[in-house]
Short mmCIF file of C-alpha atoms in Angstrom, two decimals:
data_model
loop_
_atom_site.label_atom_id
_atom_site.label_comp_id
_atom_site.label_asym_id
_atom_site.label_seq_id
_atom_site.Cartn_x
_atom_site.Cartn_y
_atom_site.Cartn_z
CA MET P 3 0.09 -4.97 5.48
CA GLY P 4 1.89 -1.82 6.53
CA GLY P 5 4.42 0.46 4.94
CA VAL P 6 4.70 1.59 1.33
CA SER P 7 3.69 -1.80 -0.07
CA GLY P 8 0.59 -1.75 2.10
CA GLN P 9 -0.49 1.55 0.57
CA TYR P 10 -0.15 0.12 -2.91
CA PHE P 11 -1.94 -3.11 -2.11
CA LYS P 12 -4.88 -1.35 -0.39
CA GLN P 13 -5.64 0.67 -3.52
CA PHE P 14 -5.02 -2.36 -5.72
CA GLY P 15 -7.37 -4.47 -3.61
CA LEU P 16 -10.15 -1.92 -3.80
CA THR P 17 -9.71 -1.69 -7.56
CA VAL P 18 -9.82 -5.45 -8.01
CA ALA P 19 -12.89 -5.73 -5.76
CA ALA P 20 -14.76 -3.12 -7.82
CA ALA P 21 -13.75 -4.80 -11.10
CA VAL P 22 -14.91 -8.20 -9.85
CA PHE P 23 -18.23 -6.77 -8.69
CA ILE P 24 -18.86 -5.08 -12.03
CA SER P 25 -17.87 -8.28 -13.84
CA LEU P 26 -20.37 -10.21 -11.69
CA MET P 27 -23.15 -7.78 -12.58
CA VAL P 28 -22.33 -8.12 -16.30
CA ALA P 29 -22.24 -11.92 -16.06
CA ARG P 30 -25.59 -12.12 -14.18
CA LEU P 31 -27.58 -9.38 -15.94
CA ILE P 32 -26.27 -8.56 -19.39
CA THR P 33 -24.73 -11.77 -20.70
CA PRO P 34 -27.90 -13.90 -20.40
CA VAL P 35 -29.93 -11.30 -22.30
CA LEU P 36 -27.36 -11.10 -25.09
CA ALA P 37 -27.13 -14.90 -25.26
CA ALA P 38 -30.95 -15.21 -25.55
CA TYR P 39 -30.93 -12.85 -28.54
CA ALA P 40 -27.89 -14.46 -30.18
CA LEU P 41 -28.97 -18.10 -29.73
CA ARG P 42 -32.52 -17.98 -31.17
CA SER P 43 -31.86 -20.39 -34.00
CA ASP P 44 -33.94 -23.59 -33.99
CA GLU P 45 -31.43 -25.68 -35.90
CA MET P 46 -28.17 -26.89 -34.42
CA PRO P 47 -25.05 -26.85 -36.59
CA ALA P 48 -23.41 -30.17 -37.38
CA HIS P 49 -20.55 -30.95 -35.01
CA ALA P 50 -17.39 -32.39 -36.49
CA GLN P 51 -15.28 -34.95 -34.68
CA ASP P 52 -13.30 -33.64 -31.70
CA GLY P 53 -9.63 -32.80 -32.17
CA PRO P 54 -6.77 -34.61 -30.41
CA LEU P 55 -6.54 -32.10 -27.57
CA MET P 56 -10.26 -32.30 -26.82
CA THR P 57 -10.16 -36.09 -27.02
CA HIS P 58 -7.30 -36.22 -24.51
CA TYR P 59 -9.09 -33.74 -22.22
CA LEU P 60 -12.33 -35.76 -22.29
CA SER P 61 -10.48 -39.00 -21.49
CA LEU P 62 -8.73 -37.28 -18.56
CA LEU P 63 -12.05 -35.88 -17.39
CA ARG P 64 -13.68 -39.31 -17.53
CA TRP P 65 -10.81 -40.77 -15.47
CA CYS P 66 -11.15 -38.02 -12.87
CA VAL P 67 -14.90 -38.66 -12.56
CA ALA P 68 -14.38 -42.40 -12.28
CA ASN P 69 -11.58 -42.03 -9.70
CA ARG P 70 -12.89 -39.27 -7.46
CA TRP P 71 -10.87 -40.17 -4.38
CA LYS P 72 -7.60 -40.32 -6.29
CA THR P 73 -8.38 -36.95 -7.86
CA MET P 74 -9.20 -35.48 -4.42
CA ALA P 75 -6.00 -36.94 -2.94
CA PHE P 76 -3.97 -35.47 -5.80
CA GLY P 77 -5.62 -32.05 -5.28
CA ALA P 78 -4.98 -32.19 -1.52
CA ALA P 79 -1.32 -33.20 -2.08
CA PHE P 80 -0.89 -30.37 -4.58
CA PHE P 81 -2.40 -27.91 -2.11
CA ALA P 82 -0.12 -29.15 0.70
CA LEU P 83 2.94 -28.84 -1.54
CA SER P 84 1.82 -25.32 -2.45
CA LEU P 85 1.67 -24.37 1.22
CA GLY P 86 5.11 -25.91 1.70
CA ALA P 87 6.48 -23.92 -1.21
CA LEU P 88 4.97 -20.77 0.28
CA ALA P 89 7.38 -21.09 3.24
CA ILE P 90 10.35 -21.06 0.80
CA ILE P 91 9.27 -18.27 -1.55
CA PRO P 92 10.31 -14.72 -0.54
CA LYS P 93 7.37 -12.49 0.33
CA ALA P 94 8.79 -8.96 -0.16
CA PHE P 95 7.06 -6.42 -2.39
CA VAL P 96 10.43 -5.41 -3.87
CA PRO P 97 13.20 -7.83 -2.88
CA PRO P 98 16.40 -6.24 -1.59
CA GLU P 99 19.09 -6.01 -4.21
CA ASP P 100 22.66 -6.33 -3.13
CA PHE P 101 25.13 -6.63 -5.97
CA ALA P 102 28.05 -6.23 -3.54
CA SER P 103 29.95 -3.96 -5.88
CA SER P 104 31.40 -0.48 -5.72
CA GLU P 105 33.10 1.87 -8.19
CA LEU P 106 36.08 4.10 -7.62
CA ASP P 107 36.87 6.98 -9.98
CA ILE P 108 40.42 8.36 -9.88
CA GLU P 109 41.27 11.72 -11.43
CA LEU P 110 44.77 13.19 -11.39
CA PRO P 111 45.50 16.89 -11.95
CA PRO P 112 45.72 18.09 -15.56
CA GLY P 113 49.09 17.61 -17.22
CA GLY P 114 49.82 14.22 -15.71
CA ILE P 115 51.08 11.32 -17.76
CA LEU P 116 49.68 7.83 -18.16
CA ASP P 117 52.45 6.26 -16.06
CA ASP P 118 51.53 8.45 -13.06
CA THR P 119 47.84 7.52 -13.44
CA SER P 120 48.74 3.85 -13.73
CA ARG P 121 50.92 3.97 -10.60
CA VAL P 122 48.18 5.71 -8.54
CA ALA P 123 45.53 3.26 -9.79
CA ALA P 124 47.80 0.30 -8.94
CA ALA P 125 48.29 1.69 -5.41
CA ALA P 126 44.53 2.14 -4.97
CA THR P 127 43.93 -1.37 -6.26
CA ALA P 128 46.48 -2.79 -3.84
CA VAL P 129 44.74 -1.06 -0.93
CA LEU P 130 41.37 -2.39 -2.09
CA ARG P 131 42.64 -5.95 -2.55
CA SER P 132 44.10 -5.97 0.97
CA GLN P 133 40.60 -5.73 2.43
CA PRO P 134 39.28 -9.17 3.48
CA GLU P 135 35.74 -8.66 2.12
CA VAL P 136 36.94 -7.72 -1.39
CA THR P 137 36.82 -10.64 -3.83
CA ASN P 138 37.91 -8.98 -7.05
CA VAL P 139 39.09 -5.60 -8.36
CA VAL P 140 39.10 -4.56 -12.01
CA GLU P 141 40.91 -1.38 -13.01
CA PHE P 142 40.85 0.66 -16.21
CA VAL P 143 43.49 3.35 -16.74
CA GLY P 144 43.19 6.04 -19.41
CA GLY P 145 41.88 5.41 -22.92
CA GLU P 146 38.27 4.82 -24.03
CA THR P 147 37.41 2.50 -21.16
CA VAL P 148 37.25 5.33 -18.64
CA ARG P 149 33.62 6.49 -18.26
CA SER P 150 34.28 10.02 -17.13
CA ALA P 151 36.38 11.30 -20.04
CA PRO P 152 37.52 9.36 -23.10
CA GLN P 153 41.12 9.61 -24.26
CA ARG P 154 42.36 11.22 -21.03
CA SER P 155 45.53 9.90 -19.50
CA THR P 156 44.75 11.38 -16.07
CA SER P 157 41.65 9.25 -15.37
CA ALA P 158 41.21 5.76 -13.96
CA TRP P 159 38.24 3.69 -12.89
CA CYS P 160 38.09 0.67 -10.59
CA ARG P 161 35.19 -1.76 -10.10
CA VAL P 162 35.28 -3.51 -6.72
CA LEU P 163 33.38 -6.77 -6.10
CA SER P 164 32.96 -7.88 -2.50
CA ALA P 165 31.31 -10.68 -0.63
CA PRO P 166 27.64 -9.88 0.17
#
Protein backbone atom coordinates (compact mmCIF):
# COMPACT_ATOMS: atom_id res chain seq x y z
CA MET A 1 0.00 0.00 0.00
CA GLY A 2 1.50 3.30 -1.04
CA GLY A 3 1.06 6.88 0.04
CA VAL A 4 0.58 8.28 3.52
CA SER A 5 -1.68 5.45 4.62
CA GLY A 6 0.94 2.93 3.52
CA GLN A 7 3.52 4.57 5.78
CA TYR A 8 1.16 4.29 8.75
CA PHE A 9 0.21 0.70 8.03
CA LYS A 10 3.82 -0.45 7.57
CA GLN A 11 4.76 0.75 11.06
CA PHE A 12 1.50 -0.56 12.48
CA GLY A 13 2.08 -3.98 10.87
CA LEU A 14 5.59 -4.25 12.31
CA THR A 15 4.29 -3.30 15.76
CA VAL A 16 1.50 -5.88 15.61
CA ALA A 17 3.90 -8.57 14.38
CA ALA A 18 6.29 -7.90 17.28
CA ALA A 19 3.42 -7.90 19.79
CA VAL A 20 2.06 -11.20 18.46
CA PHE A 21 5.51 -12.79 18.59
CA ILE A 22 6.07 -11.70 22.20
CA SER A 23 2.59 -12.92 23.11
CA LEU A 24 3.42 -16.30 21.54
CA MET A 25 6.58 -16.56 23.61
CA VAL A 26 4.67 -15.74 26.80
CA ALA A 27 1.95 -18.27 25.96
CA ARG A 28 4.47 -21.06 25.18
CA LEU A 29 7.11 -20.44 27.84
CA ILE A 30 5.82 -18.50 30.84
CA THR A 31 2.12 -19.41 31.11
CA PRO A 32 2.63 -23.19 31.46
CA VAL A 33 5.17 -22.68 34.25
CA LEU A 34 2.85 -20.32 36.13
CA ALA A 35 -0.08 -22.70 35.63
CA ALA A 36 1.94 -25.63 37.00
CA TYR A 37 2.69 -23.67 40.18
CA ALA A 38 -0.86 -22.36 40.56
CA LEU A 39 -2.68 -25.65 39.91
CA ARG A 40 -0.84 -27.96 42.35
CA SER A 41 -3.90 -28.77 44.45
CA ASP A 42 -4.92 -32.44 44.58
CA GLU A 43 -8.57 -31.79 45.28
CA MET A 44 -11.00 -30.42 42.74
CA PRO A 45 -13.57 -27.85 43.83
CA ALA A 46 -17.22 -28.82 43.58
CA HIS A 47 -18.79 -27.55 40.36
CA ALA A 48 -22.26 -26.05 40.56
CA GLN A 49 -24.83 -26.47 37.83
CA ASP A 50 -24.18 -24.51 34.63
CA GLY A 51 -25.98 -21.22 34.09
CA PRO A 52 -28.49 -20.59 31.29
CA LEU A 53 -25.91 -19.06 28.95
CA MET A 54 -23.53 -22.01 29.33
CA THR A 55 -26.40 -24.48 28.91
CA HIS A 56 -27.44 -22.79 25.65
CA TYR A 57 -23.83 -22.69 24.44
CA LEU A 58 -23.32 -26.40 25.15
CA SER A 59 -26.54 -27.35 23.35
CA LEU A 60 -25.46 -25.28 20.33
CA LEU A 61 -22.02 -26.88 20.45
CA ARG A 62 -23.55 -30.38 20.56
CA TRP A 63 -25.72 -29.54 17.54
CA CYS A 64 -22.70 -28.25 15.59
CA VAL A 65 -20.74 -31.43 16.34
CA ALA A 66 -23.69 -33.62 15.35
CA ASN A 67 -24.34 -31.65 12.13
CA ARG A 68 -20.82 -31.03 10.85
CA TRP A 69 -21.74 -30.55 7.19
CA LYS A 70 -24.47 -28.03 7.98
CA THR A 71 -22.05 -26.14 10.20
CA MET A 72 -19.39 -26.15 7.46
CA ALA A 73 -21.97 -25.00 4.88
CA PHE A 74 -23.05 -22.17 7.17
CA GLY A 75 -19.42 -21.14 7.70
CA ALA A 76 -18.71 -21.22 3.95
CA ALA A 77 -21.86 -19.18 3.21
CA PHE A 78 -20.90 -16.64 5.87
CA PHE A 79 -17.40 -16.39 4.38
CA ALA A 80 -18.81 -15.92 0.86
CA LEU A 81 -21.19 -13.21 2.09
CA SER A 82 -18.26 -11.52 3.83
CA LEU A 83 -16.31 -11.45 0.56
CA GLY A 84 -19.39 -10.06 -1.19
CA ALA A 85 -19.71 -7.34 1.45
CA LEU A 86 -16.04 -6.50 0.98
CA ALA A 87 -16.84 -5.33 -2.55
CA ILE A 88 -19.41 -2.86 -1.17
CA ILE A 89 -17.48 -1.46 1.82
CA PRO A 90 -15.24 1.57 1.08
CA LYS A 91 -11.54 0.85 1.49
CA ALA A 92 -10.02 4.32 2.06
CA PHE A 93 -7.83 5.04 5.08
CA VAL A 94 -9.63 8.35 5.59
CA PRO A 95 -12.78 8.61 3.46
CA PRO A 96 -13.20 11.84 1.52
CA GLU A 97 -15.54 14.28 3.20
CA ASP A 98 -17.64 16.56 1.05
CA PHE A 99 -20.26 18.48 2.94
CA ALA A 100 -21.00 20.57 -0.17
CA SER A 101 -21.28 23.78 1.81
CA SER A 102 -19.61 27.17 1.75
CA GLU A 103 -19.73 30.27 3.90
CA LEU A 104 -19.78 33.89 2.83
CA ASP A 105 -18.95 36.72 5.24
CA ILE A 106 -20.13 40.21 4.28
CA GLU A 107 -18.69 43.28 6.01
CA LEU A 108 -19.78 46.83 5.13
CA PRO A 109 -17.73 49.93 5.99
CA PRO A 110 -18.17 51.33 9.51
CA GLY A 111 -21.10 53.67 9.97
CA GLY A 112 -23.52 51.70 7.81
CA ILE A 113 -27.04 50.92 8.92
CA LEU A 114 -28.82 47.60 9.20
CA ASP A 115 -30.99 48.29 6.12
CA ASP A 116 -27.90 48.71 3.92
CA THR A 117 -26.42 45.48 5.24
CA SER A 118 -29.71 43.67 4.70
CA ARG A 119 -29.96 44.97 1.10
CA VAL A 120 -26.38 43.89 0.27
CA ALA A 121 -26.91 40.46 1.87
CA ALA A 122 -30.17 40.01 -0.07
CA ALA A 123 -28.36 40.87 -3.33
CA ALA A 124 -25.58 38.38 -2.53
CA THR A 125 -28.16 35.73 -1.65
CA ALA A 126 -29.97 36.33 -4.94
CA VAL A 127 -26.74 35.86 -6.89
CA LEU A 128 -25.98 32.66 -4.98
CA ARG A 129 -29.48 31.25 -5.47
CA SER A 130 -29.27 31.86 -9.22
CA GLN A 131 -26.48 29.29 -9.51
CA PRO A 132 -27.82 25.88 -10.63
CA GLU A 133 -25.70 23.83 -8.19
CA VAL A 134 -26.88 25.77 -5.11
CA THR A 135 -29.68 24.00 -3.24
CA ASN A 136 -30.16 26.32 -0.27
CA VAL A 137 -28.87 29.62 1.13
CA VAL A 138 -29.30 30.78 4.72
CA GLU A 139 -28.43 34.37 5.58
CA PHE A 140 -27.93 36.10 8.93
CA VAL A 141 -27.78 39.90 9.03
CA GLY A 142 -26.50 41.82 12.07
CA GLY A 143 -27.27 40.85 15.67
CA GLU A 144 -25.82 38.01 17.70
CA THR A 145 -26.04 35.44 14.90
CA VAL A 146 -23.10 36.92 13.02
CA ARG A 147 -19.93 35.05 13.94
CA SER A 148 -17.41 37.77 13.20
CA ALA A 149 -18.70 40.50 15.53
CA PRO A 150 -21.77 40.40 17.76
CA GLN A 151 -24.19 43.33 17.79
CA ARG A 152 -22.77 44.94 14.63
CA SER A 153 -25.19 46.16 12.01
CA THR A 154 -22.56 46.16 9.24
CA SER A 155 -21.95 42.38 9.20
CA ALA A 156 -23.75 39.52 7.48
CA TRP A 157 -23.09 35.83 7.05
CA CYS A 158 -24.44 33.39 4.46
CA ARG A 159 -24.25 29.60 4.51
CA VAL A 160 -24.51 28.06 1.05
CA LEU A 161 -25.48 24.41 0.55
CA SER A 162 -24.89 22.91 -2.87
CA ALA A 163 -25.31 19.57 -4.58
CA PRO A 164 -22.20 17.35 -4.10
